[in-house]
GROMACS .gro file of N, CA, C and O in nm:
model
  496
    1UNK      N    1  11.134  12.049  11.025
    1UNK     CA    2  11.278  12.030  11.017
    1UNK      C    3  11.314  11.904  11.095
    1UNK      O    4  11.272  11.887  11.209
    2UNK      N    5  11.391  11.819  11.034
    2UNK     CA    6  11.431  11.695  11.100
    2UNK      C    7  11.545  11.721  11.197
    2UNK      O    8  11.631  11.806  11.171
    3UNK      N    9  11.550  11.649  11.308
    3UNK     CA   10  11.661  11.668  11.402
    3UNK      C   11  11.789  11.612  11.343
    3UNK      O   12  11.789  11.521  11.262
    4UNK      N   13  11.900  11.672  11.385
    4UNK     CA   14  12.029  11.621  11.338
    4UNK      C   15  12.060  11.494  11.413
    4UNK      O   16  12.041  11.484  11.533
    5UNK      N   17  12.109  11.398  11.341
    5UNK     CA   18  12.141  11.269  11.400
    5UNK      C   19  12.292  11.250  11.400
    5UNK      O   20  12.361  11.297  11.310
    6UNK      N   21  12.340  11.182  11.500
    6UNK     CA   22  12.483  11.156  11.510
    6UNK      C   23  12.518  11.028  11.436
    6UNK      O   24  12.572  10.934  11.490
    7UNK      N   25  12.480  11.023  11.308
    7UNK     CA   26  12.514  10.909  11.225
    7UNK      C   27  12.570  10.961  11.094
    7UNK      O   28  12.559  11.079  11.063
    8UNK      N   29  12.627  10.873  11.016
    8UNK     CA   30  12.691  10.912  10.890
    8UNK      C   31  12.592  10.966  10.790
    8UNK      O   32  12.471  10.963  10.809
    9UNK      N   33  12.645  11.016  10.678
    9UNK     CA   34  12.561  11.074  10.575
    9UNK      C   35  12.464  10.972  10.517
    9UNK      O   36  12.349  11.002  10.491
   10UNK      N   37  12.512  10.852  10.494
   10UNK     CA   38  12.424  10.749  10.436
   10UNK      C   39  12.311  10.717  10.533
   10UNK      O   40  12.196  10.702  10.494
   11UNK      N   41  12.342  10.706  10.661
   11UNK     CA   42  12.240  10.674  10.760
   11UNK      C   43  12.136  10.783  10.770
   11UNK      O   44  12.017  10.757  10.784
   12UNK      N   45  12.178  10.909  10.763
   12UNK     CA   46  12.084  11.020  10.771
   12UNK      C   47  11.990  11.019  10.651
   12UNK      O   48  11.872  11.044  10.663
   13UNK      N   49  12.041  10.987  10.536
   13UNK     CA   50  11.958  10.978  10.417
   13UNK      C   51  11.853  10.869  10.429
   13UNK      O   52  11.738  10.886  10.389
   14UNK      N   53  11.893  10.758  10.487
   14UNK     CA   54  11.798  10.649  10.508
   14UNK      C   55  11.690  10.693  10.604
   14UNK      O   56  11.571  10.667  10.582
   15UNK      N   57  11.727  10.763  10.710
   15UNK     CA   58  11.630  10.811  10.808
   15UNK      C   59  11.530  10.906  10.742
   15UNK      O   60  11.410  10.895  10.763
   16UNK      N   61  11.581  10.998  10.661
   16UNK     CA   62  11.493  11.093  10.592
   16UNK      C   63  11.399  11.020  10.496
   16UNK      O   64  11.281  11.052  10.488
   17UNK      N   65  11.454  10.923  10.424
   17UNK     CA   66  11.371  10.850  10.330
   17UNK      C   67  11.261  10.774  10.402
   17UNK      O   68  11.148  10.765  10.355
   18UNK      N   69  11.292  10.719  10.518
   18UNK     CA   70  11.191  10.645  10.594
   18UNK      C   71  11.082  10.741  10.641
   18UNK      O   72  10.964  10.715  10.626
   19UNK      N   73  11.122  10.858  10.696
   19UNK     CA   74  11.023  10.952  10.746
   19UNK      C   75  10.940  11.013  10.634
   19UNK      O   76  10.819  11.023  10.644
   20UNK      N   77  11.006  11.053  10.525
   20UNK     CA   78  10.932  11.114  10.416
   20UNK      C   79  10.860  11.012  10.331
   20UNK      O   80  10.770  11.045  10.256
   21UNK      N   81  10.897  10.886  10.342
   21UNK     CA   82  10.828  10.781  10.269
   21UNK      C   83  10.691  10.752  10.325
   21UNK      O   84  10.606  10.695  10.260
   22UNK      N   85  10.666  10.793  10.450
   22UNK     CA   86  10.535  10.774  10.511
   22UNK      C   87  10.444  10.886  10.462
   22UNK      O   88  10.422  10.984  10.530
   23UNK      N   89  10.394  10.872  10.342
   23UNK     CA   90  10.314  10.980  10.284
   23UNK      C   91  10.182  10.991  10.358
   23UNK      O   92  10.113  10.893  10.382
   24UNK      N   93  10.149  11.109  10.396
   24UNK     CA   94  10.023  11.134  10.463
   24UNK      C   95  10.026  11.107  10.612
   24UNK      O   96   9.929  11.131  10.679
   25UNK      N   97  10.135  11.055  10.664
   25UNK     CA   98  10.140  11.024  10.806
   25UNK      C   99  10.161  11.153  10.886
   25UNK      O  100  10.234  11.242  10.844
   26UNK      N  101  10.097  11.162  11.000
   26UNK     CA  102  10.113  11.277  11.086
   26UNK      C  103  10.231  11.250  11.179
   26UNK      O  104  10.218  11.176  11.275
   27UNK      N  105  10.345  11.308  11.148
   27UNK     CA  106  10.466  11.282  11.225
   27UNK      C  107  10.479  11.376  11.344
   27UNK      O  108  10.574  11.365  11.420
   28UNK      N  109  10.385  11.468  11.361
   28UNK     CA  110  10.392  11.561  11.473
   28UNK      C  111  10.384  11.489  11.607
   28UNK      O  112  10.442  11.534  11.704
   29UNK      N  113  10.312  11.379  11.613
   29UNK     CA  114  10.294  11.313  11.742
   29UNK      C  115  10.421  11.244  11.788
   29UNK      O  116  10.433  11.209  11.905
   30UNK      N  117  10.517  11.224  11.698
   30UNK     CA  118  10.640  11.156  11.736
   30UNK      C  119  10.749  11.252  11.781
   30UNK      O  120  10.854  11.210  11.825
   31UNK      N  121  10.724  11.382  11.768
   31UNK     CA  122  10.825  11.478  11.809
   31UNK      C  123  10.828  11.489  11.960
   31UNK      O  124  10.724  11.491  12.025
   32UNK      N  125  10.945  11.496  12.016
   32UNK     CA  126  10.961  11.508  12.161
   32UNK      C  127  11.007  11.650  12.189
   32UNK      O  128  11.107  11.696  12.136
   33UNK      N  129  10.931  11.720  12.272
   33UNK     CA  130  10.966  11.857  12.306
   33UNK      C  131  11.017  11.859  12.449
   33UNK      O  132  10.947  11.823  12.542
   34UNK      N  133  11.140  11.903  12.466
   34UNK     CA  134  11.197  11.917  12.599
   34UNK      C  135  11.257  12.055  12.610
   34UNK      O  136  11.307  12.111  12.514
   35UNK      N  137  11.249  12.111  12.727
   35UNK     CA  138  11.311  12.241  12.748
   35UNK      C  139  11.439  12.221  12.829
   35UNK      O  140  11.442  12.141  12.923
   36UNK      N  141  11.542  12.292  12.793
   36UNK     CA  142  11.671  12.277  12.859
   36UNK      C  143  11.675  12.370  12.980
   36UNK      O  144  11.657  12.491  12.969
   37UNK      N  145  11.692  12.313  13.099
   37UNK     CA  146  11.706  12.393  13.220
   37UNK      C  147  11.852  12.433  13.240
   37UNK      O  148  11.882  12.548  13.264
   38UNK      N  149  11.940  12.338  13.232
   38UNK     CA  150  12.084  12.362  13.241
   38UNK      C  151  12.148  12.278  13.131
   38UNK      O  152  12.086  12.186  13.079
   39UNK      N  153  12.268  12.307  13.095
   39UNK     CA  154  12.332  12.223  12.994
   39UNK      C  155  12.339  12.078  13.041
   39UNK      O  156  12.390  12.049  13.149
   40UNK      N  157  12.279  11.989  12.965
   40UNK     CA  158  12.281  11.848  12.998
   40UNK      C  159  12.165  11.802  13.083
   40UNK      O  160  12.150  11.685  13.111
   41UNK      N  161  12.076  11.894  13.126
   41UNK     CA  162  11.963  11.858  13.210
   41UNK      C  163  11.835  11.896  13.135
   41UNK      O  164  11.819  12.010  13.093
   42UNK      N  165  11.746  11.799  13.115
   42UNK     CA  166  11.624  11.821  13.037
   42UNK      C  167  11.501  11.806  13.125
   42UNK      O  168  11.497  11.724  13.215
   43UNK      N  169  11.400  11.884  13.098
   43UNK     CA  170  11.272  11.873  13.166
   43UNK      C  171  11.185  11.777  13.086
   43UNK      O  172  11.143  11.808  12.976
   44UNK      N  173  11.163  11.657  13.139
   44UNK     CA  174  11.092  11.556  13.062
   44UNK      C  175  10.955  11.524  13.117
   44UNK      O  176  10.895  11.424  13.079
   45UNK      N  177  10.904  11.607  13.207
   45UNK     CA  178  10.772  11.579  13.263
   45UNK      C  179  10.664  11.588  13.156
   45UNK      O  180  10.574  11.505  13.152
   46UNK      N  181  10.673  11.687  13.069
   46UNK     CA  182  10.577  11.699  12.961
   46UNK      C  183  10.586  11.580  12.867
   46UNK      O  184  10.485  11.529  12.819
   47UNK      N  185  10.708  11.535  12.843
   47UNK     CA  186  10.727  11.420  12.756
   47UNK      C  187  10.662  11.298  12.816
   47UNK      O  188  10.596  11.222  12.745
   48UNK      N  189  10.676  11.277  12.945
   48UNK     CA  190  10.613  11.162  13.010
   48UNK      C  191  10.461  11.175  13.002
   48UNK      O  192  10.391  11.077  12.979
   49UNK      N  193  10.410  11.296  13.022
   49UNK     CA  194  10.266  11.318  13.013
   49UNK      C  195  10.216  11.289  12.873
   49UNK      O  196  10.114  11.223  12.854
   50UNK      N  197  10.287  11.340  12.770
   50UNK     CA  198  10.248  11.315  12.632
   50UNK      C  199  10.250  11.166  12.601
   50UNK      O  200  10.157  11.113  12.541
   51UNK      N  201  10.356  11.099  12.641
   51UNK     CA  202  10.367  10.956  12.615
   51UNK      C  203  10.253  10.882  12.683
   51UNK      O  204  10.191  10.793  12.624
   52UNK      N  205  10.224  10.918  12.807
   52UNK     CA  206  10.114  10.852  12.877
   52UNK      C  207   9.981  10.874  12.809
   52UNK      O  208   9.899  10.782  12.798
   53UNK      N  209   9.957  10.996  12.759
   53UNK     CA  210   9.833  11.023  12.688
   53UNK      C  211   9.826  10.946  12.557
   53UNK      O  212   9.721  10.892  12.522
   54UNK      N  213   9.936  10.942  12.482
   54UNK     CA  214   9.937  10.871  12.354
   54UNK      C  215   9.911  10.722  12.375
   54UNK      O  216   9.851  10.657  12.290
   55UNK      N  217   9.955  10.668  12.486
   55UNK     CA  218   9.936  10.526  12.512
   55UNK      C  219   9.801  10.500  12.579
   55UNK      O  220   9.726  10.411  12.539
   56UNK      N  221   9.767  10.577  12.680
   56UNK     CA  222   9.648  10.546  12.760
   56UNK      C  223   9.517  10.591  12.696
   56UNK      O  224   9.414  10.530  12.722
   57UNK      N  225   9.517  10.693  12.613
   57UNK     CA  226   9.392  10.738  12.553
   57UNK      C  227   9.331  10.630  12.464
   57UNK      O  228   9.212  10.598  12.481
   58UNK      N  229   9.404  10.570  12.370
   58UNK     CA  230   9.342  10.463  12.290
   58UNK      C  231   9.302  10.342  12.374
   58UNK      O  232   9.199  10.280  12.349
   59UNK      N  233   9.382  10.310  12.475
   59UNK     CA  234   9.348  10.195  12.560
   59UNK      C  235   9.220  10.224  12.638
   59UNK      O  236   9.131  10.140  12.647
   60UNK      N  237   9.210  10.344  12.694
   60UNK     CA  238   9.088  10.381  12.766
   60UNK      C  239   8.967  10.384  12.674
   60UNK      O  240   8.859  10.339  12.710
   61UNK      N  241   8.985  10.435  12.553
   61UNK     CA  242   8.877  10.440  12.454
   61UNK      C  243   8.829  10.298  12.423
   61UNK      O  244   8.709  10.271  12.420
   62UNK      N  245   8.925  10.208  12.397
   62UNK     CA  246   8.888  10.070  12.366
   62UNK      C  247   8.823  10.002  12.485
   62UNK      O  248   8.731   9.921  12.469
   63UNK      N  249   8.869  10.033  12.606
   63UNK     CA  250   8.811   9.972  12.725
   63UNK      C  251   8.668  10.020  12.745
   63UNK      O  252   8.577   9.943  12.772
   64UNK      N  253   8.647  10.150  12.729
   64UNK     CA  254   8.513  10.206  12.752
   64UNK      C  255   8.414  10.156  12.648
   64UNK      O  256   8.303  10.114  12.680
   65UNK      N  257   8.452  10.162  12.521
   65UNK     CA  258   8.359  10.125  12.415
   65UNK      C  259   8.368   9.978  12.378
   65UNK      O  260   8.283   9.928  12.304
   66UNK      N  261   8.470   9.907  12.425
   66UNK     CA  262   8.488   9.768  12.383
   66UNK      C  263   8.435   9.667  12.481
   66UNK      O  264   8.422   9.550  12.447
   67UNK      N  265   8.403   9.707  12.603
   67UNK     CA  266   8.352   9.610  12.700
   67UNK      C  267   8.200   9.611  12.699
   67UNK      O  268   8.137   9.714  12.674
   68UNK      N  269   8.142   9.497  12.724
   68UNK     CA  270   7.998   9.482  12.738
   68UNK      C  271   7.923   9.520  12.611
   68UNK      O  272   7.818   9.582  12.615
   69UNK      N  273   7.980   9.484  12.496
   69UNK     CA  274   7.918   9.521  12.369
   69UNK      C  275   7.789   9.445  12.342
   69UNK      O  276   7.699   9.496  12.276
   70UNK      N  277   7.781   9.321  12.390
   70UNK     CA  278   7.662   9.240  12.363
   70UNK      C  279   7.536   9.306  12.419
   70UNK      O  280   7.434   9.311  12.354
   71UNK      N  281   7.544   9.356  12.541
   71UNK     CA  282   7.424   9.415  12.601
   71UNK      C  283   7.398   9.556  12.549
   71UNK      O  284   7.284   9.599  12.541
   72UNK      N  285   7.503   9.628  12.508
   72UNK     CA  286   7.484   9.766  12.462
   72UNK      C  287   7.430   9.774  12.320
   72UNK      O  288   7.341   9.852  12.289
   73UNK      N  289   7.490   9.697  12.230
   73UNK     CA  290   7.461   9.713  12.088
   73UNK      C  291   7.392   9.593  12.025
   73UNK      O  292   7.396   9.577  11.905
   74UNK      N  293   7.331   9.507  12.105
   74UNK     CA  294   7.267   9.389  12.047
   74UNK      C  295   7.131   9.428  11.989
   74UNK      O  296   7.055   9.505  12.049
   75UNK      N  297   7.103   9.376  11.871
   75UNK     CA  298   6.975   9.398  11.805
   75UNK      C  299   6.899   9.266  11.811
   75UNK      O  300   6.946   9.166  11.758
   76UNK      N  301   6.785   9.262  11.877
   76UNK     CA  302   6.714   9.135  11.887
   76UNK      C  303   6.669   9.084  11.751
   76UNK      O  304   6.626   9.161  11.665
   77UNK      N  305   6.682   8.954  11.734
   77UNK     CA  306   6.642   8.884  11.610
   77UNK      C  307   6.714   8.937  11.488
   77UNK      O  308   6.658   8.943  11.377
   78UNK      N  309   6.839   8.979  11.503
   78UNK     CA  310   6.916   9.025  11.387
   78UNK      C  311   6.956   8.907  11.300
   78UNK      O  312   6.942   8.912  11.178
   79UNK      N  313   7.010   8.802  11.360
   79UNK     CA  314   7.051   8.683  11.287
   79UNK      C  315   6.932   8.588  11.276
   79UNK      O  316   6.852   8.577  11.367
   80UNK      N  317   6.922   8.515  11.166
   80UNK     CA  318   6.811   8.420  11.153
   80UNK      C  319   6.826   8.305  11.251
   80UNK      O  320   6.936   8.273  11.296
   81UNK      N  321   6.715   8.242  11.281
   81UNK     CA  322   6.717   8.129  11.373
   81UNK      C  323   6.791   8.012  11.309
   81UNK      O  324   6.787   7.996  11.186
   82UNK      N  325   6.862   7.931  11.386
   82UNK     CA  326   6.936   7.818  11.327
   82UNK      C  327   6.846   7.720  11.252
   82UNK      O  328   6.892   7.653  11.160
   83UNK      N  329   6.718   7.711  11.288
   83UNK     CA  330   6.629   7.619  11.220
   83UNK      C  331   6.598   7.664  11.077
   83UNK      O  332   6.568   7.582  10.990
   84UNK      N  333   6.604   7.797  11.053
   84UNK     CA  334   6.568   7.848  10.922
   84UNK      C  335   6.687   7.866  10.829
   84UNK      O  336   6.670   7.907  10.715
   85UNK      N  337   6.807   7.837  10.875
   85UNK     CA  338   6.924   7.852  10.790
   85UNK      C  339   6.962   7.720  10.725
   85UNK      O  340   6.911   7.614  10.760
   86UNK      N  341   7.052   7.727  10.631
   86UNK     CA  342   7.099   7.608  10.561
   86UNK      C  343   7.184   7.524  10.655
   86UNK      O  344   7.271   7.574  10.722
   87UNK      N  345   7.156   7.396  10.656
   87UNK     CA  346   7.232   7.304  10.740
   87UNK      C  347   7.334   7.231  10.653
   87UNK      O  348   7.299   7.172  10.551
   88UNK      N  349   7.458   7.235  10.694
   88UNK     CA  350   7.565   7.169  10.618
   88UNK      C  351   7.565   7.021  10.653
   88UNK      O  352   7.571   6.985  10.771
   89UNK      N  353   7.560   6.931  10.552
   89UNK     CA  354   7.562   6.788  10.583
   89UNK      C  355   7.702   6.744  10.628
   89UNK      O  356   7.803   6.789  10.575
   90UNK      N  357   7.704   6.654  10.727
   90UNK     CA  358   7.831   6.604  10.779
   90UNK      C  359   7.847   6.454  10.758
   90UNK      O  360   7.958   6.406  10.740
   91UNK      N  361   7.739   6.380  10.761
   91UNK     CA  362   7.746   6.235  10.746
   91UNK      C  363   7.745   6.197  10.598
   91UNK      O  364   7.700   6.273  10.513
   92UNK      N  365   7.795   6.077  10.569
   92UNK     CA  366   7.805   6.030  10.431
   92UNK      C  367   7.667   6.025  10.365
   92UNK      O  368   7.651   6.067  10.250
   93UNK      N  369   7.568   5.973  10.435
   93UNK     CA  370   7.433   5.962  10.378
   93UNK      C  371   7.374   6.100  10.350
   93UNK      O  372   7.309   6.122  10.248
   94UNK      N  373   7.398   6.193  10.442
   94UNK     CA  374   7.349   6.329  10.421
   94UNK      C  375   7.416   6.394  10.301
   94UNK      O  376   7.352   6.464  10.222
   95UNK      N  377   7.547   6.368  10.285
   95UNK     CA  378   7.620   6.424  10.171
   95UNK      C  379   7.566   6.366  10.039
   95UNK      O  380   7.547   6.439   9.942
   96UNK      N  381   7.545   6.235  10.036
   96UNK     CA  382   7.492   6.172   9.914
   96UNK      C  383   7.352   6.224   9.881
   96UNK      O  384   7.320   6.250   9.764
   97UNK      N  385   7.269   6.241   9.984
   97UNK     CA  386   7.134   6.295   9.961
   97UNK      C  387   7.142   6.438   9.909
   97UNK      O  388   7.067   6.476   9.817
   98UNK      N  389   7.232   6.517   9.963
   98UNK     CA  390   7.249   6.655   9.916
   98UNK      C  391   7.299   6.659   9.772
   98UNK      O  392   7.253   6.739   9.691
   99UNK      N  393   7.395   6.573   9.740
   99UNK     CA  394   7.445   6.566   9.601
   99UNK      C  395   7.333   6.526   9.506
   99UNK      O  396   7.322   6.580   9.395
  100UNK      N  397   7.252   6.430   9.546
  100UNK     CA  398   7.140   6.388   9.462
  100UNK      C  399   7.040   6.502   9.443
  100UNK      O  400   6.990   6.526   9.333
  101UNK      N  401   7.013   6.577   9.550
  101UNK     CA  402   6.923   6.691   9.540
  101UNK      C  403   6.976   6.796   9.445
  101UNK      O  404   6.904   6.850   9.361
  102UNK      N  405   7.107   6.825   9.457
  102UNK     CA  406   7.168   6.925   9.369
  102UNK      C  407   7.169   6.879   9.223
  102UNK      O  408   7.148   6.958   9.132
  103UNK      N  409   7.193   6.749   9.204
  103UNK     CA  410   7.194   6.695   9.068
  103UNK      C  411   7.055   6.706   9.006
  103UNK      O  412   7.041   6.747   8.889
  104UNK      N  413   6.950   6.671   9.081
  104UNK     CA  414   6.813   6.682   9.030
  104UNK      C  415   6.778   6.827   9.000
  104UNK      O  416   6.714   6.857   8.898
  105UNK      N  417   6.820   6.916   9.087
  105UNK     CA  418   6.793   7.059   9.066
  105UNK      C  419   6.863   7.109   8.939
  105UNK      O  420   6.803   7.182   8.860
  106UNK      N  421   6.988   7.066   8.919
  106UNK     CA  422   7.061   7.106   8.799
  106UNK      C  423   6.995   7.050   8.673
  106UNK      O  424   6.981   7.121   8.572
  107UNK      N  425   6.952   6.924   8.678
  107UNK     CA  426   6.886   6.863   8.561
  107UNK      C  427   6.753   6.931   8.531
  107UNK      O  428   6.717   6.949   8.414
  108UNK      N  429   6.679   6.970   8.633
  108UNK     CA  430   6.553   7.042   8.611
  108UNK      C  431   6.577   7.178   8.545
  108UNK      O  432   6.505   7.218   8.452
  109UNK      N  433   6.681   7.247   8.593
  109UNK     CA  434   6.714   7.377   8.531
  109UNK      C  435   6.758   7.359   8.387
  109UNK      O  436   6.723   7.438   8.299
  110UNK      N  437   6.836   7.252   8.361
  110UNK     CA  438   6.882   7.225   8.224
  110UNK      C  439   6.764   7.194   8.133
  110UNK      O  440   6.756   7.244   8.020
  111UNK      N  441   6.671   7.111   8.182
  111UNK     CA  442   6.554   7.077   8.102
  111UNK      C  443   6.471   7.202   8.073
  111UNK      O  444   6.423   7.221   7.960
  112UNK      N  445   6.457   7.287   8.173
  112UNK     CA  446   6.381   7.411   8.153
  112UNK      C  447   6.451   7.502   8.052
  112UNK      O  448   6.386   7.561   7.966
  113UNK      N  449   6.585   7.510   8.061
  113UNK     CA  450   6.661   7.593   7.968
  113UNK      C  451   6.648   7.539   7.825
  113UNK      O  452   6.626   7.615   7.731
  114UNK      N  453   6.660   7.406   7.808
  114UNK     CA  454   6.648   7.347   7.674
  114UNK      C  455   6.507   7.368   7.617
  114UNK      O  456   6.490   7.392   7.498
  115UNK      N  457   6.408   7.360   7.705
  115UNK     CA  458   6.270   7.382   7.662
  115UNK      C  459   6.251   7.525   7.614
  115UNK      O  460   6.188   7.550   7.510
  116UNK      N  461   6.309   7.622   7.690
  116UNK     CA  462   6.298   7.762   7.648
  116UNK      C  463   6.373   7.788   7.519
  116UNK      O  464   6.328   7.867   7.434
  117UNK      N  465   6.491   7.725   7.502
  117UNK     CA  466   6.567   7.743   7.378
  117UNK      C  467   6.491   7.685   7.260
  117UNK      O  468   6.489   7.746   7.151
  118UNK      N  469   6.430   7.569   7.277
  118UNK     CA  470   6.352   7.508   7.169
  118UNK      C  471   6.232   7.595   7.132
  118UNK      O  472   6.198   7.611   7.016
  119UNK      N  473   6.168   7.650   7.234
  119UNK     CA  474   6.054   7.739   7.213
  119UNK      C  475   6.098   7.865   7.140
  119UNK      O  476   6.027   7.914   7.052
  120UNK      N  477   6.217   7.917   7.172
  120UNK     CA  478   6.268   8.038   7.106
  120UNK      C  479   6.300   8.010   6.961
  120UNK      O  480   6.279   8.094   6.873
  121UNK      N  481   6.352   7.889   6.931
  121UNK     CA  482   6.383   7.853   6.791
  121UNK      C  483   6.254   7.840   6.709
  121UNK      O  484   6.252   7.875   6.592
  122UNK      N  485   6.149   7.786   6.771
  122UNK     CA  486   6.021   7.771   6.701
  122UNK      C  487   5.959   7.907   6.670
  122UNK      O  488   5.895   7.925   6.568
  123UNK      N  489   5.978   8.003   6.760
  123UNK     CA  490   5.920   8.135   6.740
  123UNK      C  491   5.988   8.211   6.629
  123UNK      O  492   5.925   8.299   6.567
  124UNK      N  493   6.110   8.179   6.596
  124UNK     CA  494   6.182   8.252   6.490
  124UNK      C  495   6.134   8.210   6.359
  124UNK      O  496   6.078   8.200   6.280
   0.00000   0.00000   0.00000
């Protein structure tokens, strides 16, 4: 049951649409439970405790599991050595040499493909 709000009918409808529009969301954590001791006086210690837990639990979790990850979860030799990986050319001469290499590779593949197509036509 939604709490009554001191706003107009249109505003209340908007509030309901916003809350019910969150399909699948667990809205229980947003409810504030206070017990009335006297008229106008609320016991909010539980509310402060709940708020502190909602805020500090994820922060503590991230602090505990998020610090010192390199030494805890590192797998030796997981990434390849920089010498064995592809090096991106940066200088003009390196770029031209790389383009020439790619062009020769493409022409070799094309020649091989044309040779296979010609061989396939002869076999028919």
